[in-house]
Coordinates of C-alpha atoms and ligand atoms in Angstrom, one line a residue:
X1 CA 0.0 0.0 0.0
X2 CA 2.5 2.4 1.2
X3 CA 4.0 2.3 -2.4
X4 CA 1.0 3.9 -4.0
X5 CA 2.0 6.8 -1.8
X6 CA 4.2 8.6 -4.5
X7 CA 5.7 11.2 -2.2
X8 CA 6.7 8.1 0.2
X9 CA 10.8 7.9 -1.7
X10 CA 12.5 4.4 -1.8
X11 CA 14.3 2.8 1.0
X12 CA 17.5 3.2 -0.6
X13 CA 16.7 7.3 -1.2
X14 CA 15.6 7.6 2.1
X15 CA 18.8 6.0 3.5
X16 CA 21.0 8.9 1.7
X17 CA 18.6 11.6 2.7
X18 CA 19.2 10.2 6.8
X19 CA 23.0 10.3 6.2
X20 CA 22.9 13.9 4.6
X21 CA 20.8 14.8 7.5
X22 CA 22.8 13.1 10.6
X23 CA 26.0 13.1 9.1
X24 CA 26.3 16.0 6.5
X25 CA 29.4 15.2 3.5
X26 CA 31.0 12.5 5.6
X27 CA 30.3 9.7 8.3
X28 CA 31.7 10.4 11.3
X29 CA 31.7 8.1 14.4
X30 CA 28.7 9.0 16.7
X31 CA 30.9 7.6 19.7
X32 CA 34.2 9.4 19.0
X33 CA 33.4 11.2 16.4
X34 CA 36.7 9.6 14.0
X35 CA 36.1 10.2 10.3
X36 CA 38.0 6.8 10.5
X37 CA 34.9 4.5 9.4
X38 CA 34.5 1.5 7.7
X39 CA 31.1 0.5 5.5
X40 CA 30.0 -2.2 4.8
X41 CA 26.4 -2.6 3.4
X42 CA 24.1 -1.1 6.1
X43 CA 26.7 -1.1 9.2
X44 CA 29.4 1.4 9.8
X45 CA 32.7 -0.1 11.5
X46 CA 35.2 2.6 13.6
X47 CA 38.4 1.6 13.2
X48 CA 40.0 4.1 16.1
X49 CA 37.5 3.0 19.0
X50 CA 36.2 0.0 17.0
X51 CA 33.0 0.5 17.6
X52 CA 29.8 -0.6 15.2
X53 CA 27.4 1.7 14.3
X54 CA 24.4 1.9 12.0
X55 CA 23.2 5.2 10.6
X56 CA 20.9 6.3 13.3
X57 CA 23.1 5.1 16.2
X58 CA 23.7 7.9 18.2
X59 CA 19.8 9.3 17.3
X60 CA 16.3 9.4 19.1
X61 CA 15.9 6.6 16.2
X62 CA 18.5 4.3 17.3
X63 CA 16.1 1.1 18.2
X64 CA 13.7 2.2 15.3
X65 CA 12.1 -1.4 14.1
X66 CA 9.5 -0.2 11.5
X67 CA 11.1 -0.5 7.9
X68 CA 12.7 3.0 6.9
X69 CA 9.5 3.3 4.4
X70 CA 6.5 2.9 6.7
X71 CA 8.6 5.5 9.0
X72 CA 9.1 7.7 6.5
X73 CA 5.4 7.7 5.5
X74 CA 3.7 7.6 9.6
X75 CA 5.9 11.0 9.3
X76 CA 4.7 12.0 6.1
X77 CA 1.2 11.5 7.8
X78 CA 1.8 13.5 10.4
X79 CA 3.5 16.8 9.2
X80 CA 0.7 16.9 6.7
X81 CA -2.1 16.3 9.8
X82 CA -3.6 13.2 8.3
X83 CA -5.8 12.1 11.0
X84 CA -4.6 9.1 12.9
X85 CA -7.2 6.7 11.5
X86 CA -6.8 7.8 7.7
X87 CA -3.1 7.1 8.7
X88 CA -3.5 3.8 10.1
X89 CA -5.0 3.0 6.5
X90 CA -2.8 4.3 5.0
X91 CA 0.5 2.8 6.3
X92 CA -0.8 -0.7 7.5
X93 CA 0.0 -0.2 11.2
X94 CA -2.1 -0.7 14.1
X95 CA -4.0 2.5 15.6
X96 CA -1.7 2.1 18.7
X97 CA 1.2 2.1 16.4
X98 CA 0.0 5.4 14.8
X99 CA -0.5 6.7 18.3
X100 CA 3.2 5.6 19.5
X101 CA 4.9 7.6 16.5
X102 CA 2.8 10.5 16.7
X103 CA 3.9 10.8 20.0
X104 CA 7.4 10.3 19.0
X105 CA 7.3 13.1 16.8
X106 CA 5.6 15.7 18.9
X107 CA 7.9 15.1 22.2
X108 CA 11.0 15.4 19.6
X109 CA 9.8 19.3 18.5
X110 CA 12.4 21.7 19.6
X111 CA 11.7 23.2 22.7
X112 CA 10.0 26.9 21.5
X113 CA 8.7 29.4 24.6
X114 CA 9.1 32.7 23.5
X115 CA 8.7 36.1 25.5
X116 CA 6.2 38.3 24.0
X117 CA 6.1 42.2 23.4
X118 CA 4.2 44.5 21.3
X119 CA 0.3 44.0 21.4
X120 CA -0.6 41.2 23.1
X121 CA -3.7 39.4 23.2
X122 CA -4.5 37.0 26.1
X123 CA -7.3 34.5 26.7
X124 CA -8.6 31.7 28.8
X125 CA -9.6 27.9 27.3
X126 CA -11.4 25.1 28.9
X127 CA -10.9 21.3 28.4
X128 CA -12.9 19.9 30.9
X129 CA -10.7 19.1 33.4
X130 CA -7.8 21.5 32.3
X131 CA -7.2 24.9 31.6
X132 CA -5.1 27.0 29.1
X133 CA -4.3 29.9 29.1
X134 CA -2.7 31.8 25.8
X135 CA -1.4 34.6 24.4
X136 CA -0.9 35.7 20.8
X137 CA 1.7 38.7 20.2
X138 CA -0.3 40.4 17.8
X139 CA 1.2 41.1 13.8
X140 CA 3.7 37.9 14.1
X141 CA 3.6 33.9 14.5
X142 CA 4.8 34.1 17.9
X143 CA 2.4 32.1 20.7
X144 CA 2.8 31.9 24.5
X145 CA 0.6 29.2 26.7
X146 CA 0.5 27.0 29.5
X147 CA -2.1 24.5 30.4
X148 CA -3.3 24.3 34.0
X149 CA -4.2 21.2 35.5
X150 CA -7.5 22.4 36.8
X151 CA -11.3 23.5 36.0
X152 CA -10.7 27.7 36.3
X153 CA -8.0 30.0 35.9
X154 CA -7.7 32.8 38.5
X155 CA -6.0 36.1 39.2
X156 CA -2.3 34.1 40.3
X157 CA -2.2 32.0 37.4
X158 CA -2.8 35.1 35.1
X159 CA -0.3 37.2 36.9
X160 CA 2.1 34.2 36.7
X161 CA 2.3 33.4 33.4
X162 CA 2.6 37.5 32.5
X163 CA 5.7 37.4 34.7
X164 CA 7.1 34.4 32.8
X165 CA 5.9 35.5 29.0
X166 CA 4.9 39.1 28.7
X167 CA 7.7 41.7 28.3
X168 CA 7.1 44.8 30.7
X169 CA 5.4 47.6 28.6
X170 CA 3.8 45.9 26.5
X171 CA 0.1 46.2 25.6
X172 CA -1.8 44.0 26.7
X173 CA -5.5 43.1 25.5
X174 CA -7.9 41.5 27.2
X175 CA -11.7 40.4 27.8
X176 CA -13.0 42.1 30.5
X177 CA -12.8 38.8 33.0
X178 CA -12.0 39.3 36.5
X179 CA -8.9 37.5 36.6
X180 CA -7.8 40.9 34.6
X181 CA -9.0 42.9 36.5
X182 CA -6.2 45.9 37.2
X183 CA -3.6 43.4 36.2
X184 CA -1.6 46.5 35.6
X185 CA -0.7 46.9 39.4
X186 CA 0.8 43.2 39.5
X187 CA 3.0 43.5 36.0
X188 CA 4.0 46.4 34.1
X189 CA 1.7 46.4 31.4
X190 CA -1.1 48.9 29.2
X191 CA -4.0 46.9 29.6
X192 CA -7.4 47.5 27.5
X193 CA -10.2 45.5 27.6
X194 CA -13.2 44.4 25.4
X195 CA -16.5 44.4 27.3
X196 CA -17.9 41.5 25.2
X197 CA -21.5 42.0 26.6
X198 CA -21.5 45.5 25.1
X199 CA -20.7 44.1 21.7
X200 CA -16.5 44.6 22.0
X201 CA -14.6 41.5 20.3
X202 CA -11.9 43.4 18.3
X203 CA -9.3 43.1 21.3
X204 CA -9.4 39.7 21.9
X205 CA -10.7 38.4 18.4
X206 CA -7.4 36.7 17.5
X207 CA -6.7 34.9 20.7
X208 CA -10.5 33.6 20.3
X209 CA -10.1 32.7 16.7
X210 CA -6.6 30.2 17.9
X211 CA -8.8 28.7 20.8
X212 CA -11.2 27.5 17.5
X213 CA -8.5 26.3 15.0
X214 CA -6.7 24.8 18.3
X215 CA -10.0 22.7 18.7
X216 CA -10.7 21.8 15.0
X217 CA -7.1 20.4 15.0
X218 CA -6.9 18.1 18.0
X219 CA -10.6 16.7 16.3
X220 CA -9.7 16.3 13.0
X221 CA -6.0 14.9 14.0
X222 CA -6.9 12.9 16.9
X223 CA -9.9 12.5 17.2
X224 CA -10.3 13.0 21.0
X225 CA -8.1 14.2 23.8
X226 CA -7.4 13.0 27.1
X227 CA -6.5 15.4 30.2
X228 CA -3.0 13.5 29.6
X229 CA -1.9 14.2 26.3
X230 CA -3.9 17.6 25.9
X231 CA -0.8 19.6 26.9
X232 CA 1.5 18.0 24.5
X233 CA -1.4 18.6 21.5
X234 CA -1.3 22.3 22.3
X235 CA 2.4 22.6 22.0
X236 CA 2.6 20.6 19.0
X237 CA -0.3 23.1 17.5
X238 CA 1.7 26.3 18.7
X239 CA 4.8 24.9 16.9
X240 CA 3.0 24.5 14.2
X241 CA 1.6 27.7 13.8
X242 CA 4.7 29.5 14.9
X243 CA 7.1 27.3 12.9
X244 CA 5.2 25.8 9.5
X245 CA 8.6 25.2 8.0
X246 CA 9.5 21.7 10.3
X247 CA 6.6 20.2 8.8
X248 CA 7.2 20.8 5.2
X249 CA 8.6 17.1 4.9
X250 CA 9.7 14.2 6.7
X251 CA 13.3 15.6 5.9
X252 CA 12.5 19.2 7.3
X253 CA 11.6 17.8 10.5
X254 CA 14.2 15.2 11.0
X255 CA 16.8 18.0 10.0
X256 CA 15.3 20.1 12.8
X257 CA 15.2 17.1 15.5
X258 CA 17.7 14.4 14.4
X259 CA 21.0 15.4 15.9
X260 CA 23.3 12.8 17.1
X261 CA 23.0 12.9 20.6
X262 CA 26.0 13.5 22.0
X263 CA 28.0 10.2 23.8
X264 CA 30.2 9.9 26.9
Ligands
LIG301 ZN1 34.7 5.7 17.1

């Protein structure tokens, strides 16, 4: 099935694209990093620590079981957002399968929490059991959240995550919730507010507008969400927004995740 799928390449092209990507012009050794290295078919031989290697020795990948073609396309999958089941189809794994990788690939992102400045718009979500709260720097890509593990968010968490991803001085725009409330006393900000129930939405319309693509991608990709992996859904939907280029291809986002990780 999987070689229907004409943008999945052949194991032998995907195989030079992951040794561009780990090792640029040259193998190296992952363990002491000697250009000394032996090949011979699909194994690498050291010859200063004589070591064995394989080309993702050294990588999250290491132990990676799945033939270098259904990995290439459960990746393919998932920077374009096919939904997990469509996937599953697709690639002739099991759903739990589909679930493990996806996985994989969202706790591999790159770490991205940026400080905001500007105009700000902030906002409150609700998953049952779970809050988030987020904030959109208003004119660029740039996204701020953290998700609470409870029902309500109140003044503390508010001030809290200004402290930790709101610039002082910058404008900051708000509903006019009480958690806001003269927020300007607790962190140096200018602070306007839209009274919603006298027909005000401009200030906070792009903060509300992420909360509703937010949900329409954790339903159409997963399906569902669970209070456990709801946190690592909204990070991997801020990346995405913020950074669209990892998820061009399989071999943008393995060039953004797959260093060798460094050996003792
Ligand atoms: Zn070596």
């Amino acid at each position: 099935m999987i070689a229907l799928l004409h943008q999945i390449p052949s194991e032998a092209t995907i195989r030079k694209e992951l040794r561009k990507i780990i090792f640029g012009r040259n193998v190296f050794c992952p363990f002491c990093r000697s250009r000394h290295v032996h090949r011979s078919e699909a194994r690498y031989w050291c010859t200063r620590c004589r070591t064995h290697f394989s080309l993702l020795s050294g990588t999250w990948l290491a132990n990676l079981k799945l033939s270098l073609r259904t990995f290439w396309a459960l990746l393919w999958c998932w920077t374009q957002k096919v939904p997990v089941q469509q996937t599953q189809k697709l690639c002739h794994v099991s759903e739990v399968s589909v679930a493990h990788w996806f996985r994989q690939f969202r706790l591999h992102l790159p770490d991205f929490d940026p400080i905001l400045n500007g105009v700000i718009q902030m906002d409150e979500a609700y998953f049952s059991s779970l809050s988030l709260v987020m904030a959109k720097q208003i004119g660029s890509k740039c996204l701020a959240h953290v998700v609470l593990p409870k029902p309500s968010v109140d003044k503390r968490d508010a001030t809290e995550f200004l402290f930790q991803h709101v610039e002082p001085q910058s404008n900051l725009q708000t509903d006019g919730a009480g958690i806001y409330k003269a927020i300007e006393r607790w962190w140096p900000v200018r602070h306007t507010v839209d009274i919603h129930r006298k027909f005000q939405f401009g200030r906070t319309s792009e903060i509300e507008g992420m909360f509703g693509v937010l949900r329409t991608f954790i339903r159409r990709m997963y399906h569902h969400t669970t209070p456990e992996y709801l946190p690592e859904y909204v990070s991997e939907f801020c990346i995405r927004f913020s950074s669209p280029e990892i998820f061009e291809s399989p071999s943008q986002y393995l060039s953004k995740t797959l260093m060798p990780v460094p050996t003792c």
